[in-house]
Coordinates of C-alpha atoms in Angstrom, one line a residue:
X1 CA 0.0 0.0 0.0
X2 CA 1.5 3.4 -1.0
X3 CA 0.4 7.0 -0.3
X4 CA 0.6 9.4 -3.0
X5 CA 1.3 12.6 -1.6
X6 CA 1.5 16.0 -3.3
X7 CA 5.4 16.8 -3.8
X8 CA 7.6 19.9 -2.9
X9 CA 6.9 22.2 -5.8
X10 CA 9.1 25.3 -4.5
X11 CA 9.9 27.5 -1.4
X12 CA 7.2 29.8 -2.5
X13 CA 4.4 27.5 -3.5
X14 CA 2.7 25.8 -0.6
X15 CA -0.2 24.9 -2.7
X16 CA -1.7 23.4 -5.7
X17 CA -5.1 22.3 -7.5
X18 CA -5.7 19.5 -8.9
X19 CA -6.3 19.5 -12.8
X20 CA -6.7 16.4 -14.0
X21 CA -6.7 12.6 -12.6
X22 CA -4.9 10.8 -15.5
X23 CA -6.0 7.2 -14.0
X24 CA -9.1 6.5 -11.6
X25 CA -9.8 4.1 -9.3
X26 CA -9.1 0.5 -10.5
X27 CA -6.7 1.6 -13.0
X28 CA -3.3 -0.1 -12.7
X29 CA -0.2 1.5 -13.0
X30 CA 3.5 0.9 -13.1
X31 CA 6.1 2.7 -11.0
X32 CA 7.1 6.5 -12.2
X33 CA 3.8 6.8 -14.5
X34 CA 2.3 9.8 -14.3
X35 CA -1.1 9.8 -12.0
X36 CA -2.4 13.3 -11.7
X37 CA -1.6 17.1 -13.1
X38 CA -1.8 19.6 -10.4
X39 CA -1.7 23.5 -11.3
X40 CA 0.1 25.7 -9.2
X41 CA 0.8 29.5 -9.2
X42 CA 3.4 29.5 -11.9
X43 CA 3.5 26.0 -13.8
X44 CA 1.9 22.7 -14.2
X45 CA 3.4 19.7 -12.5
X46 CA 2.7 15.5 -13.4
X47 CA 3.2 13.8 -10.3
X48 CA 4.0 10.3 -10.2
X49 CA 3.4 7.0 -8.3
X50 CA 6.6 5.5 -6.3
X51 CA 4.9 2.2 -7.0
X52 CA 3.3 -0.6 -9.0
X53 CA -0.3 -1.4 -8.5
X54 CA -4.0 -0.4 -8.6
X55 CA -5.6 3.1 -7.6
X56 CA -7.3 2.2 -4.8
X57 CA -8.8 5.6 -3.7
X58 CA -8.6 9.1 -4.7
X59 CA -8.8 11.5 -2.4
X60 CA -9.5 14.7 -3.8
X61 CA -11.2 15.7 -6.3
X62 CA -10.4 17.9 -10.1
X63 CA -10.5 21.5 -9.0
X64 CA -9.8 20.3 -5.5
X65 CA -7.5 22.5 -3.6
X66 CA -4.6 20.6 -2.2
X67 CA -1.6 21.2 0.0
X68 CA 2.3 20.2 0.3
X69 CA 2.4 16.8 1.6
X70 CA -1.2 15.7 1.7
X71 CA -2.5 12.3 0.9
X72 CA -4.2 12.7 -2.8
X73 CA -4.4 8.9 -3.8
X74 CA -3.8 5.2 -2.3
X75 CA -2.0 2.6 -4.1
X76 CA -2.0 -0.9 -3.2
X77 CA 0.7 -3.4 -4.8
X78 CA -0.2 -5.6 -7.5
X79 CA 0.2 -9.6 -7.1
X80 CA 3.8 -9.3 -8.4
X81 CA 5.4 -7.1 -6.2
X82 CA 8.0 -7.9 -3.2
X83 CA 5.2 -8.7 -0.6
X84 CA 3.9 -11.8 -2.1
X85 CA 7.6 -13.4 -2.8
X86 CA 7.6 -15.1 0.3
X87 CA 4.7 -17.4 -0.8
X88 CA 4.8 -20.7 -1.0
X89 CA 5.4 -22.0 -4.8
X90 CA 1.7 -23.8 -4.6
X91 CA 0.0 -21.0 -3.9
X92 CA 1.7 -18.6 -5.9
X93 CA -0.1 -20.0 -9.3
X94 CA -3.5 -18.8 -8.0
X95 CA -3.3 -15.2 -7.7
X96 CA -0.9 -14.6 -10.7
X97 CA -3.7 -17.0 -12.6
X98 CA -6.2 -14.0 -11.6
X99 CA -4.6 -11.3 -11.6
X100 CA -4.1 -12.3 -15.7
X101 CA -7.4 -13.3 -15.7
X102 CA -9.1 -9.5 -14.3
X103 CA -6.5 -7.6 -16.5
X104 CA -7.8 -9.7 -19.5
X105 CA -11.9 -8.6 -18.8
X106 CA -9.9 -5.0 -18.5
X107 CA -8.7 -5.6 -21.7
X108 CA -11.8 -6.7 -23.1
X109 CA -14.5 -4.5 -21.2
X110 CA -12.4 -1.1 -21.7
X111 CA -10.4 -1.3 -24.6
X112 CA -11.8 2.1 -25.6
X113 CA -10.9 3.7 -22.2
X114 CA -7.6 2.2 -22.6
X115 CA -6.6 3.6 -26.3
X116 CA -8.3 7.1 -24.6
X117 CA -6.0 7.2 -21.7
X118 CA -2.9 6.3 -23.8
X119 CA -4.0 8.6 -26.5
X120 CA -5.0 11.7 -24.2
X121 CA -1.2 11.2 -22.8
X122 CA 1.2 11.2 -25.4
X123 CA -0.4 13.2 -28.2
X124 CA -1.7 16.3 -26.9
X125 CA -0.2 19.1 -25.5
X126 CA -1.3 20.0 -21.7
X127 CA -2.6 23.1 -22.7
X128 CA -4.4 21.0 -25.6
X129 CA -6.4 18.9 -22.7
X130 CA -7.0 21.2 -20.3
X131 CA -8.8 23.8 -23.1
X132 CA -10.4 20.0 -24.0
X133 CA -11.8 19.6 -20.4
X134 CA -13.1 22.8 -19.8
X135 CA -14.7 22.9 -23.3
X136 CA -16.4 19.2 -22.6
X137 CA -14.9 17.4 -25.5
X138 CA -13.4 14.0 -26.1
X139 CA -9.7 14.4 -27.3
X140 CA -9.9 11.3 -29.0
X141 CA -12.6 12.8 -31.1
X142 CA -10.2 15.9 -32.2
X143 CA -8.8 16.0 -35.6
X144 CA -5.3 17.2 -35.9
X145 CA -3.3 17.8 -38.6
X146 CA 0.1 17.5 -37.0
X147 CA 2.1 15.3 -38.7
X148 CA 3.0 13.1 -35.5
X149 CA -0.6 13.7 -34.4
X150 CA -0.2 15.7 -31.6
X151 CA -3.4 17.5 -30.5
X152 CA -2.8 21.2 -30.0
X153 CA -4.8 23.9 -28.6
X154 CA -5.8 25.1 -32.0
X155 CA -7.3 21.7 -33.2
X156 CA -9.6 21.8 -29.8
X157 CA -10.7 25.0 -31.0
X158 CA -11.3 24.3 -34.5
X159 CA -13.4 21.3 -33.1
X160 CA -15.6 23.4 -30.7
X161 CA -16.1 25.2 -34.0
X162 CA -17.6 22.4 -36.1
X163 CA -21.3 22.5 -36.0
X164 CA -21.6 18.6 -36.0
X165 CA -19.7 18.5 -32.9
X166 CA -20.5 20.9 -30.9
X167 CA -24.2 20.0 -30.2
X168 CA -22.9 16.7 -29.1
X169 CA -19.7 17.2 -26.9
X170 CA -19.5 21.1 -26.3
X171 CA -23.1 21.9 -25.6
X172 CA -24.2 19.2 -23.1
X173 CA -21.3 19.2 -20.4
X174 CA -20.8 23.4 -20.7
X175 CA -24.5 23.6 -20.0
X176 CA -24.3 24.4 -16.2
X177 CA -21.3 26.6 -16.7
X178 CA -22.7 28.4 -19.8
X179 CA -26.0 28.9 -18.5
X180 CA -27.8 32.1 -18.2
X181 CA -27.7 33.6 -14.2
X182 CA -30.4 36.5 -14.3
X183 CA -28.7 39.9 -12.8
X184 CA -30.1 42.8 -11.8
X185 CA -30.4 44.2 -15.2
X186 CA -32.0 40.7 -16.7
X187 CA -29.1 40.3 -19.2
X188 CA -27.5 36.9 -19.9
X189 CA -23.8 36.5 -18.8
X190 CA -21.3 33.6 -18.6
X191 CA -19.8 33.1 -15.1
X192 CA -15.8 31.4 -16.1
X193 CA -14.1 30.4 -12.9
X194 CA -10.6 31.9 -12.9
X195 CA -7.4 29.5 -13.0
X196 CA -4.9 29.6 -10.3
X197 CA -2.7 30.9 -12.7
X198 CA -5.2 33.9 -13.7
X199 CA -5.5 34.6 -9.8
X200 CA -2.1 34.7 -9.3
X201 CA -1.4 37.1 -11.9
X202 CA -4.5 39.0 -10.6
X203 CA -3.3 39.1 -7.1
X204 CA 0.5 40.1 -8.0
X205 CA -0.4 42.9 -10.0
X206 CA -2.6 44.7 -7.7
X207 CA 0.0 44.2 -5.4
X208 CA 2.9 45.5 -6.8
X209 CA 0.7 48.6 -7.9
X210 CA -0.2 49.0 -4.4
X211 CA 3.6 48.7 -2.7
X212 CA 5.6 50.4 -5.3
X213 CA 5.6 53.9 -6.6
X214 CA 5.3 53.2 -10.1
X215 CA 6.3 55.3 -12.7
X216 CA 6.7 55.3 -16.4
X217 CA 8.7 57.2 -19.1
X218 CA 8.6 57.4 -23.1
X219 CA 11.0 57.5 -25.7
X220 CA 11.6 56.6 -29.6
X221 CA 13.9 54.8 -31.3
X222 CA 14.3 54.8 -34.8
X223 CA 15.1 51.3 -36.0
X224 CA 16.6 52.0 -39.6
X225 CA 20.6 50.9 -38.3
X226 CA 18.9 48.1 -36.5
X227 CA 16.9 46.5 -39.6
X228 CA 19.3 47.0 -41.9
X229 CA 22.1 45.4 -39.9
X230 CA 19.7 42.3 -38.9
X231 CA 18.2 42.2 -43.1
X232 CA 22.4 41.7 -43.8
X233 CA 23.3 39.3 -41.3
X234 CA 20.3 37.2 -40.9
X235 CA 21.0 34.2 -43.3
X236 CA 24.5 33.9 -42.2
X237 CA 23.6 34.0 -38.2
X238 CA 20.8 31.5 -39.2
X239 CA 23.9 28.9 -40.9
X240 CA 26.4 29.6 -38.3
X241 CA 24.0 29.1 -35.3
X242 CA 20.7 27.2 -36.5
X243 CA 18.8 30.1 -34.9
X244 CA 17.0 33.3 -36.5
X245 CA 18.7 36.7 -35.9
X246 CA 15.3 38.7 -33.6
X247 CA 15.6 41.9 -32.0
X248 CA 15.0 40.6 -28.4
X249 CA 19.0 39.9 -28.4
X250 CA 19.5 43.0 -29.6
X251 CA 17.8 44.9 -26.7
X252 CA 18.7 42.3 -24.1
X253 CA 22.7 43.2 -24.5
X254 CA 21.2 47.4 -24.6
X255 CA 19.5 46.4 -21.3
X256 CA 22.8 44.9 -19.8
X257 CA 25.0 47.7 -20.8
X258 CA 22.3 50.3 -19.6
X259 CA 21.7 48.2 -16.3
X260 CA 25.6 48.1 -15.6
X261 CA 25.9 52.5 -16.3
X262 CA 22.8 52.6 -14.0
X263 CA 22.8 49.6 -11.3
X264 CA 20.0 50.7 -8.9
X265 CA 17.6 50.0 -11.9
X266 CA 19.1 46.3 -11.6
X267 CA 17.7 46.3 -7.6
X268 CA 15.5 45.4 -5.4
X269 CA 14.3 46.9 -2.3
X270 CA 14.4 44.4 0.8
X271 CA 13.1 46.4 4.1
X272 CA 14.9 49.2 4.6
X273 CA 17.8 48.1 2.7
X274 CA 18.8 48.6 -1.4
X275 CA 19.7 45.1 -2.7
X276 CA 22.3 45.8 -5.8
X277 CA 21.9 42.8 -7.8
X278 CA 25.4 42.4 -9.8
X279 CA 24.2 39.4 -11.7
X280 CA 21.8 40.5 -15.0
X281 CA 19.2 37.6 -15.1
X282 CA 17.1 39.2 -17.8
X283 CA 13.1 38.3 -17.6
X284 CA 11.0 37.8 -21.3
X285 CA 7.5 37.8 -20.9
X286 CA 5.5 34.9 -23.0
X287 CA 2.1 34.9 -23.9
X288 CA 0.3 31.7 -22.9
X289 CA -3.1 29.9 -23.4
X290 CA -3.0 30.1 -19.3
X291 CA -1.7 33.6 -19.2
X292 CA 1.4 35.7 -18.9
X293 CA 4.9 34.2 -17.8
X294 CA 8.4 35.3 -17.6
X295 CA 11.2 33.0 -18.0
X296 CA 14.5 34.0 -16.9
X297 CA 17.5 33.8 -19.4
X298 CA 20.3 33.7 -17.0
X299 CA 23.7 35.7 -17.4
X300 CA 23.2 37.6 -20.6
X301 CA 26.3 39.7 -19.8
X302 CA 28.0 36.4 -20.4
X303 CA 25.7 35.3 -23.8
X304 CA 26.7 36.3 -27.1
X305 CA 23.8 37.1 -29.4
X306 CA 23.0 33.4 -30.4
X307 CA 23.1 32.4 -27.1
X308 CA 20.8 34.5 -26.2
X309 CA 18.8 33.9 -28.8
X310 CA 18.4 30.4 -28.3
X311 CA 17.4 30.6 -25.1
X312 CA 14.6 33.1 -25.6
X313 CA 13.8 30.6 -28.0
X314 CA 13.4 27.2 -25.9
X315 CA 12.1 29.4 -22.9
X316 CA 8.9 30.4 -25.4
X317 CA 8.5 27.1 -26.6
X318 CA 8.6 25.3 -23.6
X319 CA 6.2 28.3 -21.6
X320 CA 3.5 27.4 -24.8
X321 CA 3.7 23.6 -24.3
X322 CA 3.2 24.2 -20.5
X323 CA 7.0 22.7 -20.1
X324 CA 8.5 25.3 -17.9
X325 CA 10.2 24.2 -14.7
X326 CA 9.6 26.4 -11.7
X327 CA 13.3 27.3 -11.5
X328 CA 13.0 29.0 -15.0
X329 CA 10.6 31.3 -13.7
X330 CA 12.5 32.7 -10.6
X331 CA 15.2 35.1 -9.3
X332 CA 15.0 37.5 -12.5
X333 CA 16.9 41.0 -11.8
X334 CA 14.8 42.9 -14.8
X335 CA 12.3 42.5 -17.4
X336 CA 11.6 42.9 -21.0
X337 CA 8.2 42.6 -22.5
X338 CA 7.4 43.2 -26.4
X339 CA 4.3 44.2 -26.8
X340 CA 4.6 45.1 -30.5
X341 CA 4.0 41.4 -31.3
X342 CA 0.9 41.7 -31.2
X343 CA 0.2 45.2 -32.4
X344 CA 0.5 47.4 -29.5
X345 CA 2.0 51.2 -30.0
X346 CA 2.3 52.2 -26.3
X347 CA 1.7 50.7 -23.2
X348 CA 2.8 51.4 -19.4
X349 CA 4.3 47.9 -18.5
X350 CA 3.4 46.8 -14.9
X351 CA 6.5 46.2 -12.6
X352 CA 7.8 42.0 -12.4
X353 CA 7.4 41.0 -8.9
X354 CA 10.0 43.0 -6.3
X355 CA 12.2 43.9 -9.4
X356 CA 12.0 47.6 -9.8
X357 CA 12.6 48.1 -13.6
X358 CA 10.6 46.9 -16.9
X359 CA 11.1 47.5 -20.5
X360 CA 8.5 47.7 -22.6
X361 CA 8.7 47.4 -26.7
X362 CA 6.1 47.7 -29.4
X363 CA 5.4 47.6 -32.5
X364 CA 7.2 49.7 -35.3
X365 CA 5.6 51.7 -37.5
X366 CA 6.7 53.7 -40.2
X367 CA 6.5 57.6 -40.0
X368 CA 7.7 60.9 -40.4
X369 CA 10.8 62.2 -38.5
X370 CA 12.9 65.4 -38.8
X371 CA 16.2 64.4 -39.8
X372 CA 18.0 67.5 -39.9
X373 CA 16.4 69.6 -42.3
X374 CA 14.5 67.0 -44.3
X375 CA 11.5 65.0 -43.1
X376 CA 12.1 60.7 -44.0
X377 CA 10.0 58.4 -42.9
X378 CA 11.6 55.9 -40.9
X379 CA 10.6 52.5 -38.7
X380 CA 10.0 53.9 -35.2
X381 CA 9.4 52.1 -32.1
X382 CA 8.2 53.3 -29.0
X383 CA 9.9 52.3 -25.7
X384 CA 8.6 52.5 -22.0
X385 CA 10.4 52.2 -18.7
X386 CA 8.4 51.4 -15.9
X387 CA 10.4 51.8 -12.5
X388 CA 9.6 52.1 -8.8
X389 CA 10.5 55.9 -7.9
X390 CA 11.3 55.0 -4.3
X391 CA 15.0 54.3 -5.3
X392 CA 15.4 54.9 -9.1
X393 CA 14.8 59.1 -9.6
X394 CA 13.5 60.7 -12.7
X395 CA 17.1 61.3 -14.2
X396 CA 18.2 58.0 -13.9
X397 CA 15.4 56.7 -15.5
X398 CA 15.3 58.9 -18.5
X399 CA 19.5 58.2 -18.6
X400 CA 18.8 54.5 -18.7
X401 CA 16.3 54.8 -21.7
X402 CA 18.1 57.2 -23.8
X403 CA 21.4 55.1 -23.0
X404 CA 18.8 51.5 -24.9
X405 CA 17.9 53.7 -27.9
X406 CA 21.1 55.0 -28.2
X407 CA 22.7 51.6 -28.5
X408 CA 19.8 50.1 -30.9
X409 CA 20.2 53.2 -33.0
X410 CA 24.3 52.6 -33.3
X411 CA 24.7 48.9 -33.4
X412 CA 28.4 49.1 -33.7
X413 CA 28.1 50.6 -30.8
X414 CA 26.1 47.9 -28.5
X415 CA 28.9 45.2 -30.2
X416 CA 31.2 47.4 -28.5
X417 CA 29.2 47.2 -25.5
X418 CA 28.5 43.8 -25.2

């Protein structure tokens, strides 16, 4: 008999909810398979089962709320394990004679709840099944036109979206959810519960607005040097390091050199005291199906431009397949968020946690600009620092700023730099 017990997730996470049972009671399952999904504040974790055997109980519930260390699930040991070694050699034909004989009416009462479970597990994407369980449909009913048939988030949607389907999978099971509640006013609304994920965002935003004196300043950059360098060197960068040539790495090394000139924007405040981080741990923020997340790419002082590059890269791939480990998302000295990507031509980023400096990019757009006497249109981009004014002033903010479009207007100059 074997407890499963929720496992340490992190110094800061004491907590989790559970997402998704991946077996149910009766279900056997071999040593290190994967049991149960829990969601916690930052990622998703699989947790496993130390032993062979049968679920005998679960002990909480989907949506449950469950802490560090609690009993979540009982185990017992199949007929094969060490406990039964012992017997004598007569007896030992009996129960291994039914043991075969109960997984065999498995196999022939549930194939289809067999092929589901194996299916739902190794080709679709977490994001892919949780969107499926909230949306009430089968997974094994998706089409996907992956060539390894993986089920992705978009197949799910484009399946809610097919009228044969949806009166049969979508519309029953959402039915309570998606119901009607009559208000005050005697409109219809939609009442969505909000993920863990979506409340932690939620909570650590209003917080850090609350604690920290955040302020924000503008300024332009005009992008021409940039582009024309990255249109030059892209296909070359691409064969020498099997990644694409993006701006992110470009403003990254501008942050470090910027950070290093002015180091209380690399800082924290802890009490009463300054906390000087000389380490540049540089924070991207991702777009997920779950939300917003920033991965940390660590030591970009020390990264050359494919480096950096590369890891942006994995960190965005591995955020969107729900992949991230918790250490990826922690102990970040600044952050950069891009905006632009998907359209936006100023914003006033919100500051990352107890860091007191973010960058914000958007998207470029060509337009008119004085250049000496003449009037060009150029690509502009407009830049935003958002910084807590209890230890960064006015001056060094607008210093640090003009110091990043500086360097991504002179490229020669941030090579020097970096």
């Amino acid at each position: 008999m074997a407890e499963i017990r929720v496992p340490e997730l992190a110094e800061s996470i004491t907590e989790g909810t559970i997402a998704q049972w991946l077996k149910q009671p009766g279900d056997y399952v071999e040593k290190g398979e994967y049991i149960v999904e829990l969601e916690t504040d930052k990622v998703n974790v699989e947790v496993i089962s130390e032993e062979a055997g049968t679920i005998k109980e679960l002990q909480a519930a989907e949506g449950d709320t469950v802490e560090v260390g609690q009993v979540i699930a009982i185990v017992e040991a199949g007929a094969g394990s060490s406990a039964g070694t012992s017997a004598p050699a007569e007896t030992e034909a009996a129960p291994v004679q039914a043991e075969a004989k109960a997984k065999e009416d498995i196999v022939k009462e549930e194939p289809a709840q067999k092929q589901e479970e194996a299916a739902g597990r190794t080709v679709a994407s977490p994001a892919a099944r949780k969107l499926a369980r909230e949306k009430g449909i089968d997974l094994n009913a998706v089409k996907t036109v992956d060539p390894l048939g993986r089920v992705r988030v978009q197949d799910v949607e484009s399946h809610q979206n097919t009228p044969a389907s949806a009166p049969k999978q979508a519309a029953p099971q959402k039915q309570a959810a998606s119901a009607p509640k009559a208000q005050d006013s005697g409109k219809p609304v939609e009442r969505e519960r909000m993920s863990r994920r979506r409340q932690t965002i939620a909570k650590r935003l209003v917080e850090v607005q609350q604690t920290a004196a955040m302020l924000t300043t503008f300024n332009e950059i005009d992008m021409t040097n940039i582009m024309d360098l990255r249109k030059r060197k892209k296909d070359k960068f691409f064969d020498d390091h099997d990644v694409r040539l993006g701006f992110m790495s470009f403003f990254t090394k501008a942050v470090v050199a910027a950070l290093k000139k002015y180091p209380y924007v690399n800082a924290e405040i802890d009490g009463d005291e300054i906390v000087l981080k000389k380490f540049y741990d540089i924070g991207v923020a991702v777009s997920t199906d779950d939300g917003l997340v920033v991965p940390v790419v660590r030591d970009c002082d020390r990264k050359n431009f494919a480096e950096i590059e590369g890891s942006i890269m994995d960190m965005a791939l591995k955020a969107r397949d729900n992949k991230l480990a918790l250490g990826d998302l922690q102990g970040g000295s600044f952050t950069i968020t891009n905006g632009g990507v998907f359209g936006s031509l100023l914003s006033t980023p919100i500051l990352n946690g107890s860091q007191v400096g973010i960058l914000g990019m958007h998207t470029i757009q060509r337009r008119p600009v004085a250049i000496g006497d003449a009037v060009e249109i150029r690509p502009m981009m407009y830049v935003a620092l958002s910084y807590d004014h209890r230890i960064i002033d006015g001056k060094e903010a607008v210093g640090f700023l003009k110091m990043v479009k500086e360097l991504i207007e002179n490229p020669e100059d941030l090579l020097l730099e970096g």
